[in-house]
Short mmCIF file of C-alpha atoms in Angstrom, two decimals:
data_model
loop_
_atom_site.label_atom_id
_atom_site.label_comp_id
_atom_site.label_asym_id
_atom_site.label_seq_id
_atom_site.Cartn_x
_atom_site.Cartn_y
_atom_site.Cartn_z
CA MET V 1190 0.51 0.07 0.29
CA LYS V 1191 1.42 3.52 -0.99
CA LEU V 1192 1.44 6.20 1.77
CA LEU V 1193 2.11 9.79 1.71
CA ILE V 1194 3.27 11.69 4.02
CA VAL V 1195 2.54 15.39 4.48
CA ASP V 1196 3.57 17.82 7.32
CA ASP V 1197 5.59 20.93 7.43
CA SER V 1198 7.74 19.76 10.00
CA HIS V 1199 10.36 17.48 8.97
CA ILE V 1200 10.35 16.02 12.34
CA MET V 1201 6.88 15.11 12.31
CA GLN V 1202 7.28 13.79 8.53
CA ARG V 1203 10.28 11.42 10.42
CA ALA V 1204 7.95 10.52 12.95
CA ILE V 1205 5.11 9.52 11.43
CA GLY V 1206 7.25 7.44 9.13
CA LYS V 1207 9.49 5.75 11.95
CA TYR V 1208 6.20 4.55 13.49
CA LEU V 1209 4.30 3.25 10.76
CA GLU V 1210 7.51 1.17 9.30
CA ASN V 1211 6.39 -1.86 10.30
CA ASP V 1212 2.82 -1.54 8.67
CA HIS V 1213 2.33 -2.81 5.15
CA PHE V 1214 3.40 0.17 3.62
CA THR V 1215 5.72 1.48 1.02
CA LEU V 1216 6.51 5.38 1.64
CA VAL V 1217 6.11 7.30 -1.95
CA GLY V 1218 7.29 10.50 -0.65
CA SER V 1219 6.94 13.05 2.09
CA ALA V 1220 5.74 16.89 1.62
CA SER V 1221 6.79 19.48 3.56
CA ASP V 1222 3.91 22.41 2.09
CA GLY V 1223 0.57 21.88 0.34
CA GLU V 1224 1.68 22.12 -3.22
CA ALA V 1225 4.72 19.76 -3.13
CA ALA V 1226 2.09 17.14 -1.41
CA MET V 1227 -0.65 17.79 -4.29
CA GLN V 1228 2.42 17.23 -6.80
CA MET V 1229 3.04 14.24 -5.44
CA PHE V 1230 -0.04 12.97 -5.01
CA SER V 1231 -0.87 13.65 -8.60
CA GLN V 1232 2.26 11.76 -9.15
CA TYR V 1233 1.72 8.54 -6.68
CA LEU V 1234 -2.00 8.63 -6.15
CA PRO V 1235 -1.07 6.46 -2.64
CA ASP V 1236 -3.52 4.91 -1.42
CA VAL V 1237 -3.08 6.37 2.58
CA VAL V 1238 -2.00 10.40 3.11
CA THR V 1239 -1.67 11.20 6.67
CA LEU V 1240 -2.50 15.12 6.13
CA ASP V 1241 -1.77 18.30 7.96
CA ILE V 1242 -3.71 20.89 8.19
CA THR V 1243 -1.59 24.60 9.28
CA MET V 1244 0.98 24.43 5.95
CA PRO V 1245 2.58 26.87 3.68
CA LYS V 1246 1.11 27.61 0.46
CA MET V 1247 -1.89 25.56 0.53
CA ASP V 1248 -3.51 24.49 4.09
CA GLY V 1249 -4.66 20.43 4.37
CA LEU V 1250 -8.57 21.10 4.31
CA THR V 1251 -7.89 22.18 0.43
CA CYS V 1252 -5.33 19.69 0.02
CA LEU V 1253 -8.09 17.19 1.07
CA GLU V 1254 -10.53 17.91 -1.37
CA LYS V 1255 -8.14 18.32 -4.32
CA MET V 1256 -6.85 14.71 -3.41
CA LEU V 1257 -9.99 13.30 -3.08
CA SER V 1258 -11.22 14.42 -6.61
CA LEU V 1259 -8.00 13.16 -7.94
CA LYS V 1260 -8.33 9.93 -6.38
CA PRO V 1261 -12.10 9.54 -4.57
CA ASP V 1262 -11.06 5.96 -2.23
CA ALA V 1263 -7.47 7.60 -0.70
CA LYS V 1264 -7.51 7.17 2.97
CA ILE V 1265 -6.90 10.38 3.93
CA LEU V 1266 -6.10 10.93 7.82
CA ILE V 1267 -5.68 14.14 8.55
CA VAL V 1268 -3.01 14.77 11.53
CA SER V 1269 -3.19 18.29 13.31
CA ALA V 1270 -2.68 20.36 16.34
CA LEU V 1271 -5.77 22.31 15.59
CA LYS V 1272 -7.10 20.51 18.66
CA ASP V 1273 -11.29 22.00 18.30
CA SER V 1274 -14.64 19.54 17.38
CA ILE V 1275 -15.23 22.27 14.49
CA THR V 1276 -12.05 21.48 12.61
CA GLY V 1277 -12.27 17.87 13.02
CA LEU V 1278 -15.79 17.48 11.85
CA GLN V 1279 -15.02 19.53 8.83
CA ALA V 1280 -12.27 17.42 7.17
CA LEU V 1281 -14.53 14.75 8.44
CA LYS V 1282 -17.25 16.41 5.68
CA LYS V 1283 -14.59 17.30 3.65
CA GLY V 1284 -14.08 13.02 3.52
CA ALA V 1285 -11.11 12.46 5.58
CA LYS V 1286 -11.06 9.04 7.17
CA GLY V 1287 -10.11 10.35 10.53
CA PHE V 1288 -8.32 12.85 12.42
CA LEU V 1289 -5.77 12.35 14.94
CA ALA V 1290 -5.03 15.16 17.39
CA LYS V 1291 -0.84 16.54 17.63
CA PRO V 1292 0.21 15.31 20.06
CA PHE V 1293 -0.23 11.23 19.52
CA THR V 1294 1.93 8.57 20.55
CA ALA V 1295 3.05 5.80 18.47
CA ALA V 1296 -0.07 3.57 19.61
CA GLU V 1297 -2.36 5.78 18.14
CA LEU V 1298 -1.62 6.40 14.75
CA GLN V 1299 -1.49 2.95 14.63
CA ASN V 1300 -5.00 2.38 16.45
CA GLU V 1301 -5.68 5.14 13.44
CA ILE V 1302 -4.52 3.90 10.48
CA ASP V 1303 -6.09 0.23 11.92
CA GLU V 1304 -9.51 2.47 11.95
CA ILE V 1305 -8.88 3.47 8.21
CA LEU V 1306 -7.65 -0.20 7.37
CA GLY V 1307 -10.86 -1.94 8.72
CA GLN V 1308 -12.82 0.29 7.31
CA MET V 1309 -11.00 -0.38 3.96
CA ASN V 1310 -11.36 -4.60 4.83
CA ASP V 1311 -15.05 -3.73 6.00
CA ARG V 1312 -15.75 -2.75 2.14
CA ASN V 1313 -14.32 -5.10 0.64
CA MET F 1265 -5.59 37.13 28.67
CA THR F 1266 -7.75 35.87 31.41
CA GLU F 1267 -6.82 34.07 34.18
CA THR F 1268 -8.80 30.95 32.94
CA GLU F 1269 -7.55 31.34 29.69
CA LEU F 1270 -3.82 31.53 31.27
CA LYS F 1271 -4.80 28.37 33.92
CA ALA F 1272 -6.28 26.60 30.83
CA THR F 1273 -2.94 27.47 28.02
CA ILE F 1274 -0.81 25.95 31.20
CA LYS F 1275 -2.91 22.47 31.15
CA ILE F 1276 -2.39 22.39 27.48
CA VAL F 1277 1.41 22.75 28.06
CA THR F 1278 1.31 20.14 30.77
CA GLU F 1279 -0.18 17.44 28.76
CA TYR F 1280 1.46 18.03 25.76
CA PHE F 1281 5.36 17.39 27.94
CA LEU F 1282 3.50 14.77 29.40
CA ASN F 1283 1.95 12.70 26.43
CA ILE F 1284 5.21 12.67 24.29
CA THR F 1285 7.90 11.98 27.33
CA ASN F 1286 5.71 10.76 29.61
CA ILE F 1287 7.91 13.08 31.92
CA PRO F 1288 5.63 15.70 34.03
CA ALA F 1289 6.49 19.32 33.13
CA VAL F 1290 6.34 22.14 36.11
CA MET F 1291 4.76 25.12 35.31
CA GLY F 1292 5.94 28.35 37.26
CA LEU F 1293 3.78 30.96 38.38
CA PRO F 1294 2.98 33.08 34.88
CA TYR F 1295 4.38 36.78 35.33
CA ILE F 1296 4.57 39.83 32.53
CA LYS F 1297 7.09 39.74 29.83
CA LYS F 1298 10.03 42.09 31.29
CA ASP F 1299 12.84 43.57 29.41
CA THR F 1300 15.50 41.58 31.31
CA ASP F 1301 14.04 38.67 29.93
CA LEU F 1302 15.99 36.78 27.09
CA ALA F 1303 15.09 34.19 24.91
CA PHE F 1304 16.92 30.90 24.68
CA ALA F 1305 18.35 29.60 21.60
CA TYR F 1306 16.03 28.56 19.70
CA THR F 1307 12.23 30.10 19.35
CA GLY F 1308 9.19 29.10 17.75
CA LEU F 1309 6.94 32.38 16.70
CA ILE F 1310 3.23 31.89 16.00
CA GLY F 1311 1.47 34.75 14.49
CA ILE F 1312 -2.57 34.75 16.17
CA SER F 1313 -5.38 36.72 13.99
CA GLY F 1314 -9.51 36.20 14.28
CA ALA F 1315 -11.22 36.36 16.80
CA ARG F 1316 -7.62 37.40 18.97
CA ARG F 1317 -4.56 38.82 17.48
CA GLY F 1318 -1.14 39.22 18.66
CA GLY F 1319 1.35 35.82 19.24
CA VAL F 1320 2.84 32.76 20.35
CA TYR F 1321 6.26 32.05 21.17
CA TYR F 1322 7.97 28.78 22.53
CA THR F 1323 11.89 29.53 23.27
CA ALA F 1324 14.06 26.77 24.38
CA GLY F 1325 18.18 25.59 24.31
CA LYS F 1326 19.09 22.90 22.04
CA GLU F 1327 19.92 20.94 25.61
CA LEU F 1328 16.05 20.67 25.87
CA LEU F 1329 15.56 20.11 22.06
CA ALA F 1330 17.72 17.09 22.05
CA ASP F 1331 16.30 15.44 24.72
CA PHE F 1332 13.11 16.16 23.74
CA ALA F 1333 13.45 14.57 20.34
CA GLN F 1334 14.70 11.68 21.80
CA PHE F 1335 11.43 10.72 22.52
CA ILE F 1336 9.97 11.08 19.55
CA LEU F 1337 12.80 10.06 17.02
CA GLY F 1338 14.65 7.66 19.53
CA GLU F 1339 18.58 7.39 19.14
CA GLU F 1340 18.79 10.15 16.51
CA THR F 1341 21.04 12.85 16.62
CA LEU F 1342 19.31 16.15 15.56
CA ASP F 1343 21.39 18.82 13.81
CA GLU F 1344 21.11 22.72 13.49
CA ASP F 1345 18.08 22.28 10.97
CA ALA F 1346 16.49 19.81 12.83
CA LEU F 1347 16.20 21.57 15.96
CA ASN F 1348 14.70 24.67 14.32
CA ASP F 1349 12.45 22.38 13.29
CA LEU F 1350 11.58 21.04 16.66
CA VAL F 1351 10.82 24.16 18.13
CA GLY F 1352 8.63 25.80 15.51
CA GLU F 1353 6.69 21.98 15.62
CA MET F 1354 6.65 22.15 19.16
CA THR F 1355 5.23 25.84 19.10
CA ASN F 1356 2.74 25.04 16.34
CA THR F 1357 1.76 22.09 18.33
CA ILE F 1358 0.76 24.55 21.67
CA ALA F 1359 -0.60 27.28 19.59
CA GLY F 1360 -3.00 24.81 17.87
CA ASN F 1361 -3.69 23.03 21.18
CA MET F 1362 -4.96 26.73 22.27
CA ARG F 1363 -8.38 26.04 20.07
CA GLU F 1364 -9.22 23.81 22.29
CA VAL F 1365 -9.75 26.78 25.00
CA PHE F 1366 -10.47 29.55 22.60
CA GLY F 1367 -12.10 28.20 19.52
CA ALA F 1368 -12.27 27.81 15.96
CA THR F 1369 -11.66 31.48 15.42
CA PHE F 1370 -8.11 31.25 16.99
CA LEU F 1371 -6.43 31.11 13.49
CA ILE F 1372 -2.94 30.43 13.77
CA SER F 1373 0.40 30.92 11.19
CA VAL F 1374 3.14 28.66 10.08
CA PRO F 1375 5.35 28.43 12.75
CA ILE F 1376 8.62 31.19 12.38
CA VAL F 1377 11.85 30.30 13.16
CA LEU F 1378 14.34 32.72 15.17
CA ARG F 1379 17.55 32.25 16.87
CA GLY F 1380 19.43 33.88 19.66
CA GLN F 1381 18.46 37.11 21.02
CA ILE F 1382 16.15 39.43 18.34
CA ASP F 1383 14.92 42.70 19.54
CA THR F 1384 11.72 42.43 17.32
CA ILE F 1385 10.62 38.82 19.21
CA SER F 1386 7.78 40.63 21.03
CA MET F 1387 6.87 42.43 18.12
CA ARG F 1388 3.77 40.55 17.10
CA LEU F 1389 2.88 39.97 20.83
CA LYS F 1390 0.25 42.44 21.86
CA PRO F 1391 1.41 43.78 25.63
CA PRO F 1392 0.62 42.35 28.14
CA VAL F 1393 2.77 39.83 27.24
CA PHE F 1394 2.61 36.60 29.76
CA ILE F 1395 5.89 34.03 30.14
CA ILE F 1396 4.85 30.48 31.72
CA PRO F 1397 8.12 29.28 32.89
CA ILE F 1398 8.60 25.58 31.78
CA ASN F 1399 10.66 23.25 34.15
CA TRP F 1400 10.86 19.89 32.30
CA ASN F 1401 13.94 17.24 32.75
CA GLU F 1402 16.25 19.59 34.38
CA HIS F 1403 15.58 22.12 31.36
CA THR F 1404 14.13 25.30 31.34
CA SER F 1405 12.14 27.27 28.87
CA HIS F 1406 9.18 29.18 28.57
CA LEU F 1407 5.74 29.53 26.18
CA ALA F 1408 5.02 33.43 26.01
CA ILE F 1409 1.64 34.83 25.07
CA GLY F 1410 0.74 37.86 24.29
CA LEU F 1411 -3.27 38.89 22.81
CA GLU F 1412 -5.20 41.39 22.26
#
């Protein structure tokens, strides 16, 4: 399964990559801003994306809509510090499969990813 | 800022350090920033707009950042770019979590990272600027908040 990590922090990119390295993912890329994320998404059409919201050039919620217009079945997990219920609901309404608030542990990220993959398996 | 807002912010910072490292951070009594208060070597600054205007910065030394990174990345050593990145991300997370208190109209910018003593550091912060001293794992750092 192809994974794309989008976060304007390189530390967070590395952490997320590390937390998910034992999963069944092939990391196709890590992007630090919304425009780079869209370029990588168009190129690789990943199955799963972890997507930050507050980023330079294009915010994550705009990316989310654009990604889903290119690949409606992409599983997108929003990973953001914006810890308020309105932002979470907005993301889910726009088609995100989950919302994980920063800070999080490796186990919490794994649970969210398992949840998303569970949704995929249920549907298949 | 009201006392309730300050207390809620302290709770956010406390939970942040505990969640990532399992080591509690001890918050000192907040006070109004004086001209003699110095920043540490690395500072992340976030501008606030929307219903509230001003800024938030978190400032820390290299030793704290290097120790903190161990809990996120394990044994890796951080270079200068990574230390800058980390202080920006810590500020971003704390400011983003403050939306729990201030609501979705508390809009945060992407972080700007500053090095050393910068005279204009408080330019974006609206007085009075409150300093929250933070002691974690024998390292001192502080969070500054200045909102209209």
